[in-house]
Coordinates of C-alpha atoms and ligand atoms in Angstrom, one line a residue:
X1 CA -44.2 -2.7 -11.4
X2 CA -44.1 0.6 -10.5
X3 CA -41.6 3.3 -11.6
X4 CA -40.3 4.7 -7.9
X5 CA -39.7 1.0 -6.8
X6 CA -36.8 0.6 -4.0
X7 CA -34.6 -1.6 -5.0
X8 CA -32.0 -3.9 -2.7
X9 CA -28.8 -5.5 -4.4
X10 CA -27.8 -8.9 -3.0
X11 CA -24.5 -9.5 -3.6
X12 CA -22.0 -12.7 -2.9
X13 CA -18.3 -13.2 -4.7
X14 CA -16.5 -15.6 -5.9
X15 CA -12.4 -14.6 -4.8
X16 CA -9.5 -16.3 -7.0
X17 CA -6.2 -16.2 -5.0
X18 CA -3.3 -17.7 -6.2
X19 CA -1.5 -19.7 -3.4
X20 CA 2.5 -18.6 -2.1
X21 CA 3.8 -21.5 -3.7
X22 CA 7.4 -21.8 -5.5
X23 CA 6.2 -24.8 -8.1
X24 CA 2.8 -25.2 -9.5
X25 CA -0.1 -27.6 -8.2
X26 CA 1.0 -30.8 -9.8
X27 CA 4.6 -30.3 -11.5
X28 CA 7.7 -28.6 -11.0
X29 CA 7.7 -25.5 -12.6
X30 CA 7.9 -22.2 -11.2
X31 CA 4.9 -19.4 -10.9
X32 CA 7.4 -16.7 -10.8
X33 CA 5.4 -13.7 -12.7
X34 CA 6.8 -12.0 -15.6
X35 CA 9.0 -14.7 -16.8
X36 CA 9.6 -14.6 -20.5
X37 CA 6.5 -16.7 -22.2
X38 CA 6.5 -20.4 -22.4
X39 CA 9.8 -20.6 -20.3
X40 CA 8.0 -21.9 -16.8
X41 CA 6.6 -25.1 -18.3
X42 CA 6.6 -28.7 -18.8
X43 CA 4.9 -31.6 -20.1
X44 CA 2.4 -31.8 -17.3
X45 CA 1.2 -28.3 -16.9
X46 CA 1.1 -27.8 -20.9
X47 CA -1.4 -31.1 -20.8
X48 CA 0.9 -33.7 -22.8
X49 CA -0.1 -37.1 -23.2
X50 CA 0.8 -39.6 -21.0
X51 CA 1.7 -37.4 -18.2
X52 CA 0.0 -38.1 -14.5
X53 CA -0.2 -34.7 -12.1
X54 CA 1.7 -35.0 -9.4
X55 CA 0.0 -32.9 -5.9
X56 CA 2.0 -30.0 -4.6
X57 CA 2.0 -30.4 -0.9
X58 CA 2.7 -26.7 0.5
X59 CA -0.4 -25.6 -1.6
X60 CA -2.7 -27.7 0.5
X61 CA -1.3 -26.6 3.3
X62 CA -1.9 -23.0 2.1
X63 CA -5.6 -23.9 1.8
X64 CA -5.9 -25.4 4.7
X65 CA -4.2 -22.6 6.5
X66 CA -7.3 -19.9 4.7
X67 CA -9.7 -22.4 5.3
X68 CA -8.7 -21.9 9.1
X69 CA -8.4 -18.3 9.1
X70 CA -11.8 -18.2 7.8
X71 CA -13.1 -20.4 10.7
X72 CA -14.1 -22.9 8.1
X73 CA -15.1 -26.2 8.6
X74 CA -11.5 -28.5 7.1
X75 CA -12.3 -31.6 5.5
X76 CA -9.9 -34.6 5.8
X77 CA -11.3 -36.1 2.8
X78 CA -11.9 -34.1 -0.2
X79 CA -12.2 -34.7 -4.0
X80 CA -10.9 -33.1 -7.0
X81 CA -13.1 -33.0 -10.3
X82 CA -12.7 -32.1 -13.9
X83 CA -14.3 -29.3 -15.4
X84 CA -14.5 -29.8 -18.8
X85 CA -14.3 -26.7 -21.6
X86 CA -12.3 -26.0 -24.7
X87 CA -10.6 -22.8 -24.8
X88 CA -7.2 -22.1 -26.6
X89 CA -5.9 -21.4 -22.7
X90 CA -6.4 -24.5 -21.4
X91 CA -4.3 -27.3 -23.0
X92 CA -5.6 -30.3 -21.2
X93 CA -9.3 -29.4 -22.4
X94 CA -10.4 -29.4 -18.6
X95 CA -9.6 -27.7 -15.2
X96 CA -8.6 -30.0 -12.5
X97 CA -10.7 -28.0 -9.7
X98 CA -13.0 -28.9 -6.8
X99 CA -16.3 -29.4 -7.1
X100 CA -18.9 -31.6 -4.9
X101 CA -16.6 -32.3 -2.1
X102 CA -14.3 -29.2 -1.9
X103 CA -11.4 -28.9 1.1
X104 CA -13.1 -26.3 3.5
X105 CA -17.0 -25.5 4.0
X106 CA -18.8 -22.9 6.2
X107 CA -16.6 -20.1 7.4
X108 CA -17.1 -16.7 8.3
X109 CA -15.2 -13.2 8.1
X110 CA -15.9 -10.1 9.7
X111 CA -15.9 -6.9 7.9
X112 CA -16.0 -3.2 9.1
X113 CA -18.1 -0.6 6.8
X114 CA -18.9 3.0 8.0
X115 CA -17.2 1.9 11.5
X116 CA -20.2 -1.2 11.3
X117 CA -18.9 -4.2 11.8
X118 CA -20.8 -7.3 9.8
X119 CA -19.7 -10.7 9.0
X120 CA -20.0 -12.3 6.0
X121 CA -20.3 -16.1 5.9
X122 CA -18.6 -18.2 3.9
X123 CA -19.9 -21.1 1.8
X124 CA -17.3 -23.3 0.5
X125 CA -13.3 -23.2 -0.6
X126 CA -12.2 -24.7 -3.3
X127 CA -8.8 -26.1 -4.5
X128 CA -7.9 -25.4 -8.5
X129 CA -5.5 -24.6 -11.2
X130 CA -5.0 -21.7 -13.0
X131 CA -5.9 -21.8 -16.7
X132 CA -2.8 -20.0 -19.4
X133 CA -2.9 -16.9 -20.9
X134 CA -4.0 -15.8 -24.4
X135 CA -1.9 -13.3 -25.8
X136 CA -3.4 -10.6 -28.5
X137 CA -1.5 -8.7 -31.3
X138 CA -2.7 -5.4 -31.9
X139 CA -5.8 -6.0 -34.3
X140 CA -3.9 -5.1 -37.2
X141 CA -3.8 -6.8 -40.5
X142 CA -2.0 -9.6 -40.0
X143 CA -2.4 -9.9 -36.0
X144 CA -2.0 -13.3 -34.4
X145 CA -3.1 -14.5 -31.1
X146 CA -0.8 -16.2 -29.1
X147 CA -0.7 -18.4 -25.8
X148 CA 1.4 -18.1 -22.8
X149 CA 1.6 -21.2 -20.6
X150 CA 3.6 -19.8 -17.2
X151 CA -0.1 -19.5 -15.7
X152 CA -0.9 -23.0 -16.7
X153 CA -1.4 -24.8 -13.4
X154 CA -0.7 -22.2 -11.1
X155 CA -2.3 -23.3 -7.7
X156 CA -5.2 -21.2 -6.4
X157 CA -8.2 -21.4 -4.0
X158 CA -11.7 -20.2 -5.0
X159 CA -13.6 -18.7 -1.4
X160 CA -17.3 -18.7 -2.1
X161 CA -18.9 -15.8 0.1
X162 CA -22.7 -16.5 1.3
X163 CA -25.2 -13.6 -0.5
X164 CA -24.4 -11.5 2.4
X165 CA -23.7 -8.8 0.9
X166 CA -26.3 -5.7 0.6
X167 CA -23.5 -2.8 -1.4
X168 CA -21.1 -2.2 -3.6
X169 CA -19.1 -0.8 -0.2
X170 CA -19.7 -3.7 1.7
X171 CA -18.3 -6.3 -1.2
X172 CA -15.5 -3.4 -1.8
X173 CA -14.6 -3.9 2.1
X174 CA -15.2 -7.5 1.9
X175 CA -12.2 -7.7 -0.9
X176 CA -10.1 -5.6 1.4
X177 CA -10.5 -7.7 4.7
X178 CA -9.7 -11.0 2.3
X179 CA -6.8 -9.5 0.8
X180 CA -5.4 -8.6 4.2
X181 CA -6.3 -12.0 6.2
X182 CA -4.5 -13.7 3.2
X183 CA -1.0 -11.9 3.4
X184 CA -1.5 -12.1 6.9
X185 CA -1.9 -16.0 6.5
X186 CA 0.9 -15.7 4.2
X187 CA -1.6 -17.6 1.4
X188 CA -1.4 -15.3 -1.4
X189 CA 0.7 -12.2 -1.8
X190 CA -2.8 -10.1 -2.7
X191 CA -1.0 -8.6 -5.6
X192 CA -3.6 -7.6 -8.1
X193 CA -1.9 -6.2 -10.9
X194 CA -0.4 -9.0 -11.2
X195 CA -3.7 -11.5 -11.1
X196 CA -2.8 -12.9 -7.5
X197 CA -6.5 -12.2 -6.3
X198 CA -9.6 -11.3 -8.7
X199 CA -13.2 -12.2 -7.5
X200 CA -16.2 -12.4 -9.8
X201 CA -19.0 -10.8 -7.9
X202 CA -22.5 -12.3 -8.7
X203 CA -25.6 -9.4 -8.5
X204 CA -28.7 -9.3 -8.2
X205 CA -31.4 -7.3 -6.9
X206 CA -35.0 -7.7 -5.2
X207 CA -37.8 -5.0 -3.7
X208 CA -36.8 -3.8 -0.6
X209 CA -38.4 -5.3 2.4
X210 CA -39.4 -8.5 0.1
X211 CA -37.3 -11.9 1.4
X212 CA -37.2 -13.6 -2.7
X213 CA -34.1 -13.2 -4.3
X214 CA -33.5 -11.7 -7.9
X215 CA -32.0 -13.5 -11.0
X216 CA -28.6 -12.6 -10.7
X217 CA -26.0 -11.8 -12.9
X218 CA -22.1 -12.8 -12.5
X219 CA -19.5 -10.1 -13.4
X220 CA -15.9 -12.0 -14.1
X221 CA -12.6 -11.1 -13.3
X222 CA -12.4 -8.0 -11.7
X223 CA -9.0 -7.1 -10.3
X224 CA -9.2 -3.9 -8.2
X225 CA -11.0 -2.6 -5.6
X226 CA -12.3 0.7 -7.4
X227 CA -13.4 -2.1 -10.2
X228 CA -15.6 -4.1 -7.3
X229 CA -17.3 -1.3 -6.1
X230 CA -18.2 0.5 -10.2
X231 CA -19.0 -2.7 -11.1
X232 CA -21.1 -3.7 -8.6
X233 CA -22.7 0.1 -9.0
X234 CA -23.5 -0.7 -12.6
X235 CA -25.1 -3.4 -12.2
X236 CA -27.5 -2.6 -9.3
X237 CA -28.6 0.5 -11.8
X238 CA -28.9 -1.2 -14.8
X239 CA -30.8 -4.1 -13.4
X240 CA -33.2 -1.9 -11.2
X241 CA -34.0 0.4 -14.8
X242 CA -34.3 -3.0 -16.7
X243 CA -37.3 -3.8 -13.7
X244 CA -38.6 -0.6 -13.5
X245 CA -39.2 -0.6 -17.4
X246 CA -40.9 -3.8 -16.9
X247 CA -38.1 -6.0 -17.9
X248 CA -36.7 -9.3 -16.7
X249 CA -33.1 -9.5 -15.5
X250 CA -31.5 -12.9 -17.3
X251 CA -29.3 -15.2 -15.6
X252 CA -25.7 -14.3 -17.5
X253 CA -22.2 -13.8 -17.3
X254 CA -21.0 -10.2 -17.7
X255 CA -17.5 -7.9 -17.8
X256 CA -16.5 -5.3 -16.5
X257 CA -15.3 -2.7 -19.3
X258 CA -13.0 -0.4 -17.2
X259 CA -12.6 1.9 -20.2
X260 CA -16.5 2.4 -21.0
X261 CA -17.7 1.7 -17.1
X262 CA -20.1 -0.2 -17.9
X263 CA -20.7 -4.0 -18.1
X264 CA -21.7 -5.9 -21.0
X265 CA -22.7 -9.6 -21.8
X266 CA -20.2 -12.3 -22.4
X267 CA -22.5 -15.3 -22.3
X268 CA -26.5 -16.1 -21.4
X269 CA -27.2 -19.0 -19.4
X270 CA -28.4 -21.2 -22.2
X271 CA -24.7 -20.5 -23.2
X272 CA -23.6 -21.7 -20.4
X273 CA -20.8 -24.2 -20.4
X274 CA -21.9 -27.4 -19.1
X275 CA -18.8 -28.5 -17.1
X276 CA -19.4 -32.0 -17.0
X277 CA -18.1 -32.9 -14.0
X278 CA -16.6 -35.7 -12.7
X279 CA -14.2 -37.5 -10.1
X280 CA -10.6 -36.8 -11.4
X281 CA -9.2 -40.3 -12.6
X282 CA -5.3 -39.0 -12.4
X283 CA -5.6 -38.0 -8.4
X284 CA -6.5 -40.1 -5.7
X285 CA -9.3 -38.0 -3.1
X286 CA -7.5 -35.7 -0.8
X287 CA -7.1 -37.3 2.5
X288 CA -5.4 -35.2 5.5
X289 CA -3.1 -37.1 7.5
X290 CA -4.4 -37.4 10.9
X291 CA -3.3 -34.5 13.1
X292 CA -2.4 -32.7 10.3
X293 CA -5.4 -29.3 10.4
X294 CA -4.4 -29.3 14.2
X295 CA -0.4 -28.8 13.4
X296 CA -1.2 -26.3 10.7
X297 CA -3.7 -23.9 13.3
X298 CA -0.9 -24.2 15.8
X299 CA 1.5 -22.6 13.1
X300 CA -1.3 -19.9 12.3
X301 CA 0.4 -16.8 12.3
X302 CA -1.7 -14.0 14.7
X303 CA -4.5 -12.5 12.7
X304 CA -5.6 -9.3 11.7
X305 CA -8.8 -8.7 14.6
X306 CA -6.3 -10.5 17.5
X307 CA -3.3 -8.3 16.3
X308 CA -5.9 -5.1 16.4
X309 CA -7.2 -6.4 19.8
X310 CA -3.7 -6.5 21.2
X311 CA -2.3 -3.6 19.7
X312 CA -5.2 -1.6 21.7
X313 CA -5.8 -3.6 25.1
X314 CA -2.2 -4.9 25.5
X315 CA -0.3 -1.9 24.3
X316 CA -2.5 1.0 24.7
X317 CA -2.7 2.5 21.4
X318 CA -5.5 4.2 20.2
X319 CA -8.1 2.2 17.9
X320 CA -6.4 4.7 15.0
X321 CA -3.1 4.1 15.6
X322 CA -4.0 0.0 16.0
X323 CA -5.7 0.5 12.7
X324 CA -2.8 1.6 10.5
X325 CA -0.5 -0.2 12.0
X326 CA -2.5 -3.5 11.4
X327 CA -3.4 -2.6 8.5
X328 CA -1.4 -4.4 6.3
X329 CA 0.9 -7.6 7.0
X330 CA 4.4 -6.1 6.9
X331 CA 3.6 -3.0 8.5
X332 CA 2.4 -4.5 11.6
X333 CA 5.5 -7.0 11.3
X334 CA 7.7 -4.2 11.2
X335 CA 6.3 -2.4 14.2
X336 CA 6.7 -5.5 15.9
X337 CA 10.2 -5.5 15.4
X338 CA 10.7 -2.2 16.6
X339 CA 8.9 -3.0 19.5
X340 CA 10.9 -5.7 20.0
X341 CA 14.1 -3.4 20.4
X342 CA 13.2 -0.9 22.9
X343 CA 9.5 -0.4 24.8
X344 CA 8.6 2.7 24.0
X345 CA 5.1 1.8 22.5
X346 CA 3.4 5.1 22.2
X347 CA 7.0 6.9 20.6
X348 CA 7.8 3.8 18.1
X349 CA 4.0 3.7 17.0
X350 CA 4.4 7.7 15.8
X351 CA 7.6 7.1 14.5
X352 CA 6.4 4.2 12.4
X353 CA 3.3 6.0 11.8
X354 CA 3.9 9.8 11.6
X355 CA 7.7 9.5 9.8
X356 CA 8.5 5.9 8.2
X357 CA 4.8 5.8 6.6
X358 CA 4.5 8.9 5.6
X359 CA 8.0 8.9 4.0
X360 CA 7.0 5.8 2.1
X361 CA 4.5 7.6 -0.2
X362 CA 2.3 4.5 -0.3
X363 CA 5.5 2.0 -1.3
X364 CA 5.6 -1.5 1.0
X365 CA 7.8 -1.2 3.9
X366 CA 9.3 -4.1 2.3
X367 CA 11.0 -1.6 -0.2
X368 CA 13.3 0.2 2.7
X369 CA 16.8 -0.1 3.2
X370 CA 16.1 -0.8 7.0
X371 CA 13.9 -3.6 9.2
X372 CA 11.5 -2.6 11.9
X373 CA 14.9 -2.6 14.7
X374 CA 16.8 0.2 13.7
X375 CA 13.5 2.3 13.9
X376 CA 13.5 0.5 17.8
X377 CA 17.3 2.0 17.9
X378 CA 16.1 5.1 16.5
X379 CA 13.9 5.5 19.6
X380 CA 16.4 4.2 22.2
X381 CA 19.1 6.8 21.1
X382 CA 16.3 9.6 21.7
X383 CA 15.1 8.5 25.2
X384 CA 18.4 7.7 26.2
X385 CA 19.6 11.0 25.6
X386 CA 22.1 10.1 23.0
X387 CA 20.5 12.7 20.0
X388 CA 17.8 15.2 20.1
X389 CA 14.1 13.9 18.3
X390 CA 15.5 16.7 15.5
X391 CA 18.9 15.3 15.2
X392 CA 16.2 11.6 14.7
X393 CA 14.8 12.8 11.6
X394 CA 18.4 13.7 10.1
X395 CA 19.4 9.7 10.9
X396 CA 15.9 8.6 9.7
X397 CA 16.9 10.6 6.4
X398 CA 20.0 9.1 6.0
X399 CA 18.6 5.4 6.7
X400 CA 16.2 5.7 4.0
X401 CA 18.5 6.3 1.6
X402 CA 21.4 4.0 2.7
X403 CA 20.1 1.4 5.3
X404 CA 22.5 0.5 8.0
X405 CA 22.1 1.2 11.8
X406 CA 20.8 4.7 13.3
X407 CA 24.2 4.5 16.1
X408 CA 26.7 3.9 13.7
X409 CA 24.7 6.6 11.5
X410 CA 25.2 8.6 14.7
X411 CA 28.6 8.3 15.6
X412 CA 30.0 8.1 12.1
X413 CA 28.5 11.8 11.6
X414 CA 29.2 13.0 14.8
X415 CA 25.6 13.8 15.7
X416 CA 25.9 12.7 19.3
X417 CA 24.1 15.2 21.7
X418 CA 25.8 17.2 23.4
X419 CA 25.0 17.1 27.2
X420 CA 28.6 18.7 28.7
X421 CA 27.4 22.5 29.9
X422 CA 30.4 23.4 29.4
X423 CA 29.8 23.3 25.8
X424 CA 26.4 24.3 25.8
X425 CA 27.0 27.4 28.4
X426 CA 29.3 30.1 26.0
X427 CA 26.3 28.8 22.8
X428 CA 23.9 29.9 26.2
X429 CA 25.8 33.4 26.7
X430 CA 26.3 34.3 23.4
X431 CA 22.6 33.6 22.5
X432 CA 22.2 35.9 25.6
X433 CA 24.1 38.8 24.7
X434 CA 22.6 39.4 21.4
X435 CA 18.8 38.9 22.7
X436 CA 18.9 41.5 25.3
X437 CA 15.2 42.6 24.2
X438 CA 14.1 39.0 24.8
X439 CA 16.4 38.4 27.8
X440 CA 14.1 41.5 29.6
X441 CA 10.8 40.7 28.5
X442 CA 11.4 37.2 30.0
X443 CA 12.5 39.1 33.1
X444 CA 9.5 40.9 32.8
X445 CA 7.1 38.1 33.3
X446 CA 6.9 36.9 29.6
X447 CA 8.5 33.8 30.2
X448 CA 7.1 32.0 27.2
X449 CA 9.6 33.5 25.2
X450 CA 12.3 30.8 26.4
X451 CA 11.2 28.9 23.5
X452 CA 12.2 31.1 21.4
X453 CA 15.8 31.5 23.0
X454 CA 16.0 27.7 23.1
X455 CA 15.3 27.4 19.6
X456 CA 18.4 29.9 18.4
X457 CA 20.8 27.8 21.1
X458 CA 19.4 24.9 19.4
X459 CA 20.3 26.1 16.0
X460 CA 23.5 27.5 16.7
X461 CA 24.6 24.3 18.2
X462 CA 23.1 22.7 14.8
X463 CA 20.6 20.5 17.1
X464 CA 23.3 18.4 19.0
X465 CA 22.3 20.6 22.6
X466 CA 19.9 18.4 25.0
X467 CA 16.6 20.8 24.9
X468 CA 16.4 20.3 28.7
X469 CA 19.9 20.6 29.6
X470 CA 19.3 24.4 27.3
X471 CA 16.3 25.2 29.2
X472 CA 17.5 25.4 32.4
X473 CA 20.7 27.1 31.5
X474 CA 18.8 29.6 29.9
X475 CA 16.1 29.8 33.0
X476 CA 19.2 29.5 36.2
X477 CA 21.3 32.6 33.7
X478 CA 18.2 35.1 33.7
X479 CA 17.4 34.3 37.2
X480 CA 15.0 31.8 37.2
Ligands
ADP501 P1 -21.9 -20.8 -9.8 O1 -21.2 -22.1 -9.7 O2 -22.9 -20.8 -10.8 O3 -21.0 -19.6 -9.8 P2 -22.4 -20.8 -6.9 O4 -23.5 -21.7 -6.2 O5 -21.0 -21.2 -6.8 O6 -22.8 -20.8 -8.4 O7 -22.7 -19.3 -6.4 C1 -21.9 -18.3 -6.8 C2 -22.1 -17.1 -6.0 O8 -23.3 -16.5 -6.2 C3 -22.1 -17.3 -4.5 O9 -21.2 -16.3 -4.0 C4 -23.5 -17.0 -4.0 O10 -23.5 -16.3 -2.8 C5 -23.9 -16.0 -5.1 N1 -25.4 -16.0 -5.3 C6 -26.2 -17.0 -5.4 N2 -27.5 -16.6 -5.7 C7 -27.4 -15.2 -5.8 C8 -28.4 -14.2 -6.1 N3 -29.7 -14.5 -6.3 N4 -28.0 -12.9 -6.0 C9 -26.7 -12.6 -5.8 N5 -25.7 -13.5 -5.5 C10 -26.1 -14.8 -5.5
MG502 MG1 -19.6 -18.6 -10.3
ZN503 ZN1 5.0 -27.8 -15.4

């Protein structure tokens, strides 16, 4: 082959998420993270003898309600399979997963790269349980290995993607649109750090213009965006300089070394486990009561492209503002809530935007002191008159670091504006009397510099004088 060869990656993932769920997929036990090891389980999750699994209801709801939002075909029946492999992590000696006859087949979701849009179809979903955790000492003389349960049994979904994908953007932007569908959906809190959502993203790559695909490989486990998109990277140049040289790509499973950037082998495909698969004796199939997909899409919460639509058509705001504000879950949630105190769309869209955002440094919205109303409140004290937008930012500053509610904020510190001229009028007349020089050029046509005398009245009367009500004072006292 020859050595300036184009090369196209192909490019489909495999997304883990764990579902919102209190209790595991078939016992009791709690998936809160970061409980002390070994303390969130019981005989059936740490694979006992004896014990029968027991299903979790809310978690097929939860899959159902993704499989939805993915415009996925739900099935009523379904089947759940063992996937057999021995690994210290997995006490039972097999997965209860999905295999043949999985819950949800043949979705879609849209994606938006370089202001493209493109939609990525999707093959299949997958109902599972999470394997444990295999804790490593230091490797030190002496070092032990140890295994931490809590995970065991975790309920997730697996969302097989279509080879849709043609870069390492486009799977990057993929794992973003996912993410934010499923804490819209409220399926999966899309908290990464903490292992809530990881995809494995299978590679490979053919000549351009040529329709065959490549042997791919599959990198496991990657847990951040930036990781997607190096990874994916890596792989597209190491596999087109193994071609180039006149090499073969080999079917394998790779990681992603975060530390070296680069990915190495774990396992070729004559290593390959071989699952055995087969029908789950312990669980009956999965059968949907009747009615039961149509009661869960009426529940759907509104999605991500609807609330974007909306946001623009409905409310006027510009695709920008739409954009960040639908960005993620609870911010749009918390807009809406403003909204829902007081109208003033285009002034509680900055606010939320320009001020609350901004102060938040990147932290949830989740993390305030305040809900999206008092920033509603906010706005209604400002068009009705009651404070100045300066005097705003001084009760926004106080609200994030105590909470309670921008009017008793207000009248607690006294900050109401003042709107009586005859408190404003002697602020007026003394500003007056020591801007002579300003008071003439004004008189001389220069009447821009107003701003300038409304802006030491302003001070003076530290921000509680209604601009307007200062303006005209200003303009009836030189003469117009
Ligand atoms: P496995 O069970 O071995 O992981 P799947 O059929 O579940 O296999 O496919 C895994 C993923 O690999 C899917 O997302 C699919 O789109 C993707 N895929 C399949 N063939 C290729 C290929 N030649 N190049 C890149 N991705 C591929
Ligand atoms: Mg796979
Ligand atoms: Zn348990």
């Amino acid at each position: 082959m020859s050595n300036d060869i184009e090369f196209e990656p192909v490019i489909g993932l495999e997304v883990h998420a764990q579902l919102s769920t209190k209790t595991k997929l078939f016992c009791g036990c709690s998936t809160a993270f970061g409980a002390p090891p070994n303390t969130n389980v019981c005989e059936v999750c740490t694979g006992m003898p004896g014990v029968l699994p027991v299903l979790n209801a809310q978690a097929v709801e939860l899959a159902v309600r993704a499989g939805l939002g993915l415009h996925c075909t739900v099935h009523e029946r379904s089947q759940w399979s063992r996937k057999n492999y021995f690994y210290p992590d997995l006490p039972k000696g097999y997965q209860i997963s999905q295999y043949d006859k999985p819950i949800c087949t043949g979705g879609k979701l849209d994606i938006e790269v370089d202001g493209q849009t493109m939609t990525v179809g999707i093959t299949r979903i997958h109902m599972e349980e999470d394997a444990g955790k295999n804790v490593h000492d230091d490797l030190v003389a002496g070092a032990r290995s140890y295994v931490d349960f809590n995970r065991s049994s975790v309920p997730l979904i697996e969302i097989v993607s279509e080879p849709d994908i043609r870069s390492s953007a486009q799977a990057a932007a993929y794992m973003k649109a996912m993410r934010q569908l499923l804490r819209y959906l409220g399926v999966c809190d899309g908290n990464m750090e903490e292992g809530s959502l990881r995809c494995d993203a299978n590679v490979s790559v053919r000549p351009k213009g040529t329709e065959k695909f490549g042997t791919r490989a599959e990198i496991k486990n990657i847990n951040s965006f930036r990781f997607v998109q190096q990874a994916i990277d890596y792989e597209i140049e190491r596999q087109s300089e193994l071609i180039r040289a006149g090499g073969k790509v080999v079917q394998e499973t790779r990681l992603w070394d975060s530390q070296a950037k680069s990915t190495r082998s774990m396992r070729s495909k004559e290593e390959a486990h071989d699952y055995r698969y087969f029908p789950e004796p312990d669980l009956p199939d999965l059968v949907l009561r009747d009615g039961f997909v149509a009661e869960v899409g009426k529940r759907l919460p509104e999605l991500p492209s609807d609330k974007l639509t909306r946001y623009t058509s409905k409310l006027g705001l510009s695709p920008y503002d739409a954009k960040i504000l639908t960005e993620d879950a609870e911010v749009a949630a918390f807009f809406d809530a403003a909204l829902a105190t007081h109208k003033n769309t285009k002034s509680i869209a900055n606010w939320v935007i320009n001020e609350v955002l901004r102060e938040l440094k990147g932290n949830s919205v989740e993390s305030l002191k305040f809900k999206g109303d008092a920033i509603g409140e906010l706005v209604k004290l400002i068009d009705d008159s009651t404070i100045s937008g300066k005097i705003a930012k001084d009760v926004l500053v106080e609200l994030m670091a105590h909470g309670g509610s921008p009017r008793a904020i207000v009248d607690s510190k006294g900050w109401v504006q003042v709107t009586d001229t005859g408190a404003i009028e002697p602020i007026v007349d003394q500003v007056l009397a020591a801007n002579a020089e300003s008071v003439e050029k004004y008189k001389a046509g220069k009447t821009n510099v107003i701003g300038f005398l409304v802006g030491l009245v302003m001070k003076e009367s530290k921000g509680k004088a209604n601009p307007a009500m200062v303006n005209e004072l200003l303009k009836k006292k030189m003469g117009g």
